[in-house]
Each structure stands twice: as structure tokens, then as C-alpha cells.
Amino acid sequence: AQTVTQSQPEMSVQEAETVTLSCTYDTSENNYYLFWYKQPPSRQMILVIRQEAYKQQNATENRFSVNFQKAAKSFSLKISDSQLGDTAMYFCAFRGAQGAQKLVFGQGTRLTINP
Amino acid sequence: DVKVTQSSRYLVKRTGEKVFLECVQDMDHENMFWYRQDPGLGLRLIYFSYDVKMKEKGDIPEGYSVSREKKERFSLILESASTNQTSMYLCASSPPGQGPYEQYFGPGTRLTVT
């Protein structure tokens, strides 16, 4: 069974700083998808960024980028020029490319951006 | 705009009560999911459905059942609520297929069982 581990329960940075959230996973599959979701306080979970395992190029969405290391089974999220609105719980998630569309989530990292 | 709604944001029930959590999506998605979210444990899949009247167990189905009579609606049922089912419950939906499709989440229902 796949597992996803986020080893940083909480992080806190100053506004405009860059922050990196860690995620590691375990799988025997060769093809899969990885996601970062954001859950702002009292608001709905939304997708931040996604990565397809067969793509070597790291995904980027504006200030959000990932460092995908397939051999190391690592998928970290970098937030550049952090903003107060980035304050949220962040979840890393894994999904195999075959079979059901089940997501396996990590434990989450609570990120606080301080003014 | 994509929308997933859940019937209640907060719910308080007594031990032994039958509890219904409703989820509705307006995106014509085939796949729907129920998760529970607990601090330090992330989200864990309870049940999912990939079509009307179809359901599959997730990782923690014990004590729960589901119903999907219409494509847009997926219900989670706690047959006899217990205090260890106090949690945040999140519903999600996604389109079919094997691509890297995102799941769209509802706002969640925070259930307290006393």
C-alpha cells in the first residue's frame, strides 16, 4: 500500500520569504500522480499544483513550484514571495495511474505566514 | 464554477443516533468520495463511488455506509454514531478517467458525537 509522509506538522515564516514544505511517499508503481492541496482556515480544500511521475520537468504554478525527485520518492512544495493568504494547511497526496482514483494523503503541514 | 456542497457545516449528535451526511456536486462527475480528516492523520478515505449505485470501501469503512441513488448526490451514513466518529467529514468529486484529474472538495461537515 502507498504511504505519504509529511514530516513538518507546523511551519511559520515571515511574509515575502520563501518556504519549502517536505513530502515523501512510498510506492512500487512506476507511473503515478502527485498533488499538493491547500486548506485555508474554515475554507474549502483546493488544488495548488500537480505532477505526473513520467514528466521529468518540475511543475510550476506562479509562486508555487515543486521539486520532484522520483528516485528519492520526494515531492516538496516551494512557495516563493509568501503572502498572508498562503496561511493554510497543506496536504501532499498520491494517486496511482491505474485503477481507482483514490488519493492517499499525508498528515498535513500547518503553514503560517506572519506579517 | 465547480461546486460541491455538503448539507451541514456543523452537526451535533448523540451516541447511537443514525446520522446522514449529504453531498451534492453540480459538475456531472462520475466519481465521488467521502473522507474524514483528523489532526495528525490527514485525510483518510471512507468510501468512494464511481457510478450511480456503485460503491467501494476505502481505508476506514467500519461503522459507515454510503448511498448513491443519483449521480449528483452521495450520502454518508453512520448507522449508530459513536464518540470515535467525532471528526471533520469531507466530500469530493472528480471526473472519470486515468489522467491527473483533481478532486473538488466540499466545505466539510464538523460532526460531534456526544
PDB file of C-alpha atoms in Angstrom:
ATOM      1  CA  ALA A   1       0.000   0.000   0.000  1.00  0.00           C
ATOM      2  CA  GLN A   2       1.133   3.502  -0.731  1.00  0.00           C
ATOM      3  CA  THR A   3       2.015   5.855   2.088  1.00  0.00           C
ATOM      4  CA  VAL A   4       2.644   9.585   2.140  1.00  0.00           C
ATOM      5  CA  THR A   5       4.630  11.296   4.893  1.00  0.00           C
ATOM      6  CA  GLN A   6       4.824  14.975   5.727  1.00  0.00           C
ATOM      7  CA  SER A   7       7.385  15.362   8.472  1.00  0.00           C
ATOM      8  CA  GLN A   8       6.712  19.019   9.319  1.00  0.00           C
ATOM      9  CA  PRO A   9       3.487  19.370  11.333  1.00  0.00           C
ATOM     10  CA  GLU A  10       3.848  23.157  11.539  1.00  0.00           C
ATOM     11  CA  MET A  11       5.891  25.868   9.877  1.00  0.00           C
ATOM     12  CA  SER A  12       5.969  29.608  10.233  1.00  0.00           C
ATOM     13  CA  VAL A  13       7.683  32.235   8.061  1.00  0.00           C
ATOM     14  CA  GLN A  14       7.589  35.964   7.506  1.00  0.00           C
ATOM     15  CA  GLU A  15       5.687  37.484   4.630  1.00  0.00           C
ATOM     16  CA  ALA A  16       7.711  37.640   1.379  1.00  0.00           C
ATOM     17  CA  GLU A  17      10.030  34.826   2.453  1.00  0.00           C
ATOM     18  CA  THR A  18      10.395  31.560   0.584  1.00  0.00           C
ATOM     19  CA  VAL A  19       9.283  28.370   2.306  1.00  0.00           C
ATOM     20  CA  THR A  20       9.612  24.706   1.370  1.00  0.00           C
ATOM     21  CA  LEU A  21       7.242  22.001   2.560  1.00  0.00           C
ATOM     22  CA  SER A  22       8.503  18.421   2.508  1.00  0.00           C
ATOM     23  CA  CYS A  23       6.724  15.287   1.355  1.00  0.00           C
ATOM     24  CA  THR A  24       7.957  11.758   0.850  1.00  0.00           C
ATOM     25  CA  TYR A  25       5.987   8.784  -0.375  1.00  0.00           C
ATOM     26  CA  ASP A  26       6.359   5.091  -0.801  1.00  0.00           C
ATOM     27  CA  THR A  27       5.112   3.119  -3.787  1.00  0.00           C
ATOM     28  CA  SER A  28       6.113   0.255  -6.037  1.00  0.00           C
ATOM     29  CA  GLU A  29       4.336   1.778  -9.020  1.00  0.00           C
ATOM     30  CA  ASN A  30       6.258   3.445 -11.810  1.00  0.00           C
ATOM     31  CA  ASN A  31       3.542   5.738 -13.051  1.00  0.00           C
ATOM     32  CA  TYR A  32       1.509   7.909 -10.705  1.00  0.00           C
ATOM     33  CA  TYR A  33       0.412  11.430  -9.903  1.00  0.00           C
ATOM     34  CA  LEU A  34       1.308  13.706  -7.017  1.00  0.00           C
ATOM     35  CA  PHE A  35      -0.648  16.675  -5.744  1.00  0.00           C
ATOM     36  CA  TRP A  36      -0.423  19.490  -3.238  1.00  0.00           C
ATOM     37  CA  TYR A  37      -3.721  20.687  -1.808  1.00  0.00           C
ATOM     38  CA  LYS A  38      -4.297  23.775   0.307  1.00  0.00           C
ATOM     39  CA  GLN A  39      -6.961  24.115   3.002  1.00  0.00           C
ATOM     40  CA  PRO A  40      -7.268  27.728   4.229  1.00  0.00           C
ATOM     41  CA  PRO A  41      -8.823  28.266   7.670  1.00  0.00           C
ATOM     42  CA  SER A  42     -12.551  27.496   7.506  1.00  0.00           C
ATOM     43  CA  ARG A  43     -12.460  27.268   3.727  1.00  0.00           C
ATOM     44  CA  GLN A  44     -12.594  24.549   1.139  1.00  0.00           C
ATOM     45  CA  MET A  45      -9.622  22.462   0.082  1.00  0.00           C
ATOM     46  CA  ILE A  46      -8.264  23.455  -3.300  1.00  0.00           C
ATOM     47  CA  LEU A  47      -5.599  22.100  -5.594  1.00  0.00           C
ATOM     48  CA  VAL A  48      -2.326  24.008  -5.626  1.00  0.00           C
ATOM     49  CA  ILE A  49      -0.220  22.030  -8.059  1.00  0.00           C
ATOM     50  CA  ARG A  50       0.091  18.571  -9.599  1.00  0.00           C
ATOM     51  CA  GLN A  51       2.928  16.483 -11.046  1.00  0.00           C
ATOM     52  CA  GLU A  52       2.872  13.477 -13.338  1.00  0.00           C
ATOM     53  CA  ALA A  53       5.593  10.988 -12.438  1.00  0.00           C
ATOM     54  CA  TYR A  54       6.632  10.334 -16.023  1.00  0.00           C
ATOM     55  CA  LYS A  55       7.383  14.020 -16.553  1.00  0.00           C
ATOM     56  CA  GLN A  56      10.897  14.949 -15.504  1.00  0.00           C
ATOM     57  CA  GLN A  57      10.229  18.669 -15.539  1.00  0.00           C
ATOM     58  CA  ASN A  58       9.088  20.072 -12.226  1.00  0.00           C
ATOM     59  CA  ALA A  59       5.626  21.628 -12.228  1.00  0.00           C
ATOM     60  CA  THR A  60       5.236  25.363 -11.606  1.00  0.00           C
ATOM     61  CA  GLU A  61       2.157  27.473 -10.937  1.00  0.00           C
ATOM     62  CA  ASN A  62       3.027  31.140 -10.436  1.00  0.00           C
ATOM     63  CA  ARG A  63       4.694  31.402  -6.983  1.00  0.00           C
ATOM     64  CA  PHE A  64       4.308  27.657  -6.346  1.00  0.00           C
ATOM     65  CA  SER A  65       6.763  25.094  -7.635  1.00  0.00           C
ATOM     66  CA  VAL A  66       7.707  21.545  -6.788  1.00  0.00           C
ATOM     67  CA  ASN A  67      10.954  19.659  -6.510  1.00  0.00           C
ATOM     68  CA  PHE A  68      10.109  16.157  -7.703  1.00  0.00           C
ATOM     69  CA  GLN A  69      12.820  13.570  -7.064  1.00  0.00           C
ATOM     70  CA  LYS A  70      11.438  10.274  -8.353  1.00  0.00           C
ATOM     71  CA  ALA A  71      14.318   8.070  -7.264  1.00  0.00           C
ATOM     72  CA  ALA A  72      14.230   9.518  -3.760  1.00  0.00           C
ATOM     73  CA  LYS A  73      10.412   9.454  -3.718  1.00  0.00           C
ATOM     74  CA  SER A  74      10.354  13.051  -2.643  1.00  0.00           C
ATOM     75  CA  PHE A  75       7.904  15.786  -3.665  1.00  0.00           C
ATOM     76  CA  SER A  76       8.475  19.113  -1.928  1.00  0.00           C
ATOM     77  CA  LEU A  77       6.498  22.307  -2.448  1.00  0.00           C
ATOM     78  CA  LYS A  78       8.232  25.668  -2.644  1.00  0.00           C
ATOM     79  CA  ILE A  79       6.280  28.857  -2.088  1.00  0.00           C
ATOM     80  CA  SER A  80       8.118  31.976  -3.205  1.00  0.00           C
ATOM     81  CA  ASP A  81       7.345  35.506  -2.042  1.00  0.00           C
ATOM     82  CA  SER A  82       4.906  34.134   0.533  1.00  0.00           C
ATOM     83  CA  GLN A  83       1.725  36.084   1.202  1.00  0.00           C
ATOM     84  CA  LEU A  84      -0.649  36.249   4.157  1.00  0.00           C
ATOM     85  CA  GLY A  85      -3.228  34.408   2.062  1.00  0.00           C
ATOM     86  CA  ASP A  86      -0.899  31.416   1.867  1.00  0.00           C
ATOM     87  CA  THR A  87      -1.658  30.664   5.517  1.00  0.00           C
ATOM     88  CA  ALA A  88      -3.331  27.241   5.410  1.00  0.00           C
ATOM     89  CA  MET A  89      -2.993  23.513   5.964  1.00  0.00           C
ATOM     90  CA  TYR A  90      -1.108  21.933   3.079  1.00  0.00           C
ATOM     91  CA  PHE A  91      -1.586  18.309   2.151  1.00  0.00           C
ATOM     92  CA  CYS A  92       0.555  16.208  -0.129  1.00  0.00           C
ATOM     93  CA  ALA A  93      -1.346  13.446  -1.945  1.00  0.00           C
ATOM     94  CA  PHE A  94      -0.514  10.430  -4.116  1.00  0.00           C
ATOM     95  CA  ARG A  95      -2.602   8.684  -6.736  1.00  0.00           C
ATOM     96  CA  GLY A  96      -1.676   5.655  -8.789  1.00  0.00           C
ATOM     97  CA  ALA A  97      -2.137   5.992 -12.539  1.00  0.00           C
ATOM     98  CA  GLN A  98      -4.082   2.745 -12.799  1.00  0.00           C
ATOM     99  CA  GLY A  99      -7.230   1.613 -11.077  1.00  0.00           C
ATOM    100  CA  ALA A 100      -9.484   3.728  -8.908  1.00  0.00           C
ATOM    101  CA  GLN A 101      -8.905   7.447  -8.461  1.00  0.00           C
ATOM    102  CA  LYS A 102      -8.189   7.132  -4.766  1.00  0.00           C
ATOM    103  CA  LEU A 103      -5.955   9.727  -3.205  1.00  0.00           C
ATOM    104  CA  VAL A 104      -3.603   8.881  -0.353  1.00  0.00           C
ATOM    105  CA  PHE A 105      -2.901  11.940   1.776  1.00  0.00           C
ATOM    106  CA  GLY A 106      -0.076  12.895   4.070  1.00  0.00           C
ATOM    107  CA  GLN A 107      -0.638  14.147   7.596  1.00  0.00           C
ATOM    108  CA  GLY A 108      -0.586  17.797   6.573  1.00  0.00           C
ATOM    109  CA  THR A 109       1.608  20.806   7.372  1.00  0.00           C
ATOM    110  CA  ARG A 110       0.106  23.871   9.020  1.00  0.00           C
ATOM    111  CA  LEU A 111       1.795  26.885   7.438  1.00  0.00           C
ATOM    112  CA  THR A 112       1.510  30.337   8.989  1.00  0.00           C
ATOM    113  CA  ILE A 113       2.671  33.441   7.167  1.00  0.00           C
ATOM    114  CA  ASN A 114       3.395  36.259   9.596  1.00  0.00           C
ATOM    115  CA  PRO A 115       3.122  39.950   8.671  1.00  0.00           C
TER     116      PRO A 115
ATOM    117  CA  ASP B   1     -17.960  27.381 -11.489  1.00  0.00           C
ATOM    118  CA  VAL B   2     -17.362  23.981  -9.964  1.00  0.00           C
ATOM    119  CA  LYS B   3     -19.322  23.348  -6.818  1.00  0.00           C
ATOM    120  CA  VAL B   4     -19.521  20.649  -4.160  1.00  0.00           C
ATOM    121  CA  THR B   5     -21.894  21.313  -1.293  1.00  0.00           C
ATOM    122  CA  GLN B   6     -22.476  19.500   1.974  1.00  0.00           C
ATOM    123  CA  SER B   7     -25.713  19.601   3.899  1.00  0.00           C
ATOM    124  CA  SER B   8     -24.336  20.928   7.192  1.00  0.00           C
ATOM    125  CA  ARG B   9     -21.188  22.735   8.335  1.00  0.00           C
ATOM    126  CA  TYR B  10     -21.664  21.689  11.957  1.00  0.00           C
ATOM    127  CA  LEU B  11     -23.615  18.798  13.400  1.00  0.00           C
ATOM    128  CA  VAL B  12     -24.024  17.538  16.958  1.00  0.00           C
ATOM    129  CA  LYS B  13     -25.485  14.079  17.503  1.00  0.00           C
ATOM    130  CA  ARG B  14     -25.877  11.691  20.402  1.00  0.00           C
ATOM    131  CA  THR B  15     -24.265   8.290  20.682  1.00  0.00           C
ATOM    132  CA  GLY B  16     -26.366   5.649  18.985  1.00  0.00           C
ATOM    133  CA  GLU B  17     -28.177   8.025  16.621  1.00  0.00           C
ATOM    134  CA  LYS B  18     -28.327   7.360  12.895  1.00  0.00           C
ATOM    135  CA  VAL B  19     -26.595  10.195  11.069  1.00  0.00           C
ATOM    136  CA  PHE B  20     -26.868  11.208   7.425  1.00  0.00           C
ATOM    137  CA  LEU B  21     -24.300  13.435   5.752  1.00  0.00           C
ATOM    138  CA  GLU B  22     -25.278  14.634   2.309  1.00  0.00           C
ATOM    139  CA  CYS B  23     -23.051  15.774  -0.528  1.00  0.00           C
ATOM    140  CA  VAL B  24     -24.137  17.243  -3.852  1.00  0.00           C
ATOM    141  CA  GLN B  25     -21.984  18.173  -6.850  1.00  0.00           C
ATOM    142  CA  ASP B  26     -23.060  20.096  -9.923  1.00  0.00           C
ATOM    143  CA  MET B  27     -20.229  19.074 -12.266  1.00  0.00           C
ATOM    144  CA  ASP B  28     -21.726  15.830 -13.607  1.00  0.00           C
ATOM    145  CA  HIS B  29     -18.771  13.921 -12.145  1.00  0.00           C
ATOM    146  CA  GLU B  30     -18.842  10.142 -12.051  1.00  0.00           C
ATOM    147  CA  ASN B  31     -16.507   9.798  -9.066  1.00  0.00           C
ATOM    148  CA  MET B  32     -17.429  10.851  -5.551  1.00  0.00           C
ATOM    149  CA  PHE B  33     -15.570  10.327  -2.301  1.00  0.00           C
ATOM    150  CA  TRP B  34     -16.027  10.590   1.446  1.00  0.00           C
ATOM    151  CA  TYR B  35     -13.026  11.321   3.680  1.00  0.00           C
ATOM    152  CA  ARG B  36     -12.599  12.009   7.335  1.00  0.00           C
ATOM    153  CA  GLN B  37      -9.994  14.487   8.485  1.00  0.00           C
ATOM    154  CA  ASP B  38      -8.345  14.197  11.886  1.00  0.00           C
ATOM    155  CA  PRO B  39      -5.400  16.214  13.261  1.00  0.00           C
ATOM    156  CA  GLY B  40      -2.107  14.463  12.656  1.00  0.00           C
ATOM    157  CA  LEU B  41      -3.716  11.847  10.431  1.00  0.00           C
ATOM    158  CA  GLY B  42      -4.544  13.883   7.341  1.00  0.00           C
ATOM    159  CA  LEU B  43      -7.469  12.724   5.225  1.00  0.00           C
ATOM    160  CA  ARG B  44      -8.479   9.091   5.181  1.00  0.00           C
ATOM    161  CA  LEU B  45     -10.814   7.595   2.591  1.00  0.00           C
ATOM    162  CA  ILE B  46     -14.012   6.069   3.960  1.00  0.00           C
ATOM    163  CA  TYR B  47     -15.912   5.121   0.794  1.00  0.00           C
ATOM    164  CA  PHE B  48     -15.991   6.114  -2.831  1.00  0.00           C
ATOM    165  CA  SER B  49     -18.329   5.667  -5.761  1.00  0.00           C
ATOM    166  CA  TYR B  50     -17.532   5.665  -9.460  1.00  0.00           C
ATOM    167  CA  ASP B  51     -21.110   5.463 -10.706  1.00  0.00           C
ATOM    168  CA  VAL B  52     -24.707   5.544  -9.563  1.00  0.00           C
ATOM    169  CA  LYS B  53     -25.471   2.662  -7.197  1.00  0.00           C
ATOM    170  CA  MET B  54     -21.795   1.646  -7.216  1.00  0.00           C
ATOM    171  CA  LYS B  55     -19.639   1.902  -4.120  1.00  0.00           C
ATOM    172  CA  GLU B  56     -16.288   0.694  -2.914  1.00  0.00           C
ATOM    173  CA  LYS B  57     -14.741   0.603   0.526  1.00  0.00           C
ATOM    174  CA  GLY B  58     -11.887   2.899   1.268  1.00  0.00           C
ATOM    175  CA  ASP B  59      -9.328   2.538   4.026  1.00  0.00           C
ATOM    176  CA  ILE B  60     -11.617   3.018   7.041  1.00  0.00           C
ATOM    177  CA  PRO B  61     -15.174   1.872   6.153  1.00  0.00           C
ATOM    178  CA  GLU B  62     -16.041   0.315   9.516  1.00  0.00           C
ATOM    179  CA  GLY B  63     -19.078   1.938  11.093  1.00  0.00           C
ATOM    180  CA  TYR B  64     -20.093   3.722   7.886  1.00  0.00           C
ATOM    181  CA  SER B  65     -22.212   3.032   4.838  1.00  0.00           C
ATOM    182  CA  VAL B  66     -22.998   5.080   1.737  1.00  0.00           C
ATOM    183  CA  SER B  67     -25.734   5.588  -0.786  1.00  0.00           C
ATOM    184  CA  ARG B  68     -25.640   6.910  -4.310  1.00  0.00           C
ATOM    185  CA  GLU B  69     -29.058   6.868  -5.927  1.00  0.00           C
ATOM    186  CA  LYS B  70     -28.409   9.829  -8.224  1.00  0.00           C
ATOM    187  CA  LYS B  71     -25.238  10.879  -9.976  1.00  0.00           C
ATOM    188  CA  GLU B  72     -25.008  14.229  -8.255  1.00  0.00           C
ATOM    189  CA  ARG B  73     -25.635  13.038  -4.697  1.00  0.00           C
ATOM    190  CA  PHE B  74     -23.517  10.865  -2.411  1.00  0.00           C
ATOM    191  CA  SER B  75     -24.622  10.222   1.159  1.00  0.00           C
ATOM    192  CA  LEU B  76     -22.579   9.006   4.093  1.00  0.00           C
ATOM    193  CA  ILE B  77     -24.475   7.146   6.796  1.00  0.00           C
ATOM    194  CA  LEU B  78     -23.396   6.464  10.341  1.00  0.00           C
ATOM    195  CA  GLU B  79     -25.727   3.652  11.364  1.00  0.00           C
ATOM    196  CA  SER B  80     -25.106   4.105  15.099  1.00  0.00           C
ATOM    197  CA  ALA B  81     -22.923   7.083  15.854  1.00  0.00           C
ATOM    198  CA  SER B  82     -20.120   6.662  18.353  1.00  0.00           C
ATOM    199  CA  THR B  83     -17.849   9.205  20.011  1.00  0.00           C
ATOM    200  CA  ASN B  84     -14.842   8.000  17.996  1.00  0.00           C
ATOM    201  CA  GLN B  85     -16.646   9.184  14.869  1.00  0.00           C
ATOM    202  CA  THR B  86     -16.352  12.793  16.015  1.00  0.00           C
ATOM    203  CA  SER B  87     -14.411  14.306  13.147  1.00  0.00           C
ATOM    204  CA  MET B  88     -14.430  16.568  10.102  1.00  0.00           C
ATOM    205  CA  TYR B  89     -16.012  14.867   7.085  1.00  0.00           C
ATOM    206  CA  LEU B  90     -15.103  15.985   3.587  1.00  0.00           C
ATOM    207  CA  CYS B  91     -16.834  15.062   0.367  1.00  0.00           C
ATOM    208  CA  ALA B  92     -15.113  15.304  -3.012  1.00  0.00           C
ATOM    209  CA  SER B  93     -15.841  14.593  -6.651  1.00  0.00           C
ATOM    210  CA  SER B  94     -13.784  14.140  -9.800  1.00  0.00           C
ATOM    211  CA  PRO B  95     -14.314  13.307 -13.454  1.00  0.00           C
ATOM    212  CA  PRO B  96     -13.691   9.750 -14.720  1.00  0.00           C
ATOM    213  CA  GLY B  97     -10.546   8.539 -16.468  1.00  0.00           C
ATOM    214  CA  GLN B  98      -6.929   7.915 -15.620  1.00  0.00           C
ATOM    215  CA  GLY B  99      -5.491  11.390 -16.036  1.00  0.00           C
ATOM    216  CA  PRO B 100      -4.181  13.590 -13.215  1.00  0.00           C
ATOM    217  CA  TYR B 101      -7.637  14.943 -12.505  1.00  0.00           C
ATOM    218  CA  GLU B 102      -8.059  16.967  -9.369  1.00  0.00           C
ATOM    219  CA  GLN B 103     -10.677  16.208  -6.789  1.00  0.00           C
ATOM    220  CA  TYR B 104     -13.045  19.038  -5.920  1.00  0.00           C
ATOM    221  CA  PHE B 105     -13.901  19.272  -2.260  1.00  0.00           C
ATOM    222  CA  GLY B 106     -16.909  20.431  -0.321  1.00  0.00           C
ATOM    223  CA  PRO B 107     -16.616  22.748   2.699  1.00  0.00           C
ATOM    224  CA  GLY B 108     -16.762  19.889   5.185  1.00  0.00           C
ATOM    225  CA  THR B 109     -19.080  18.864   7.998  1.00  0.00           C
ATOM    226  CA  ARG B 110     -17.715  19.002  11.517  1.00  0.00           C
ATOM    227  CA  LEU B 111     -19.540  16.242  13.372  1.00  0.00           C
ATOM    228  CA  THR B 112     -19.532  15.985  17.148  1.00  0.00           C
ATOM    229  CA  VAL B 113     -20.943  12.851  18.759  1.00  0.00           C
ATOM    230  CA  THR B 114     -21.677  13.208  22.469  1.00  0.00           C
TER     231      THR B 114
END
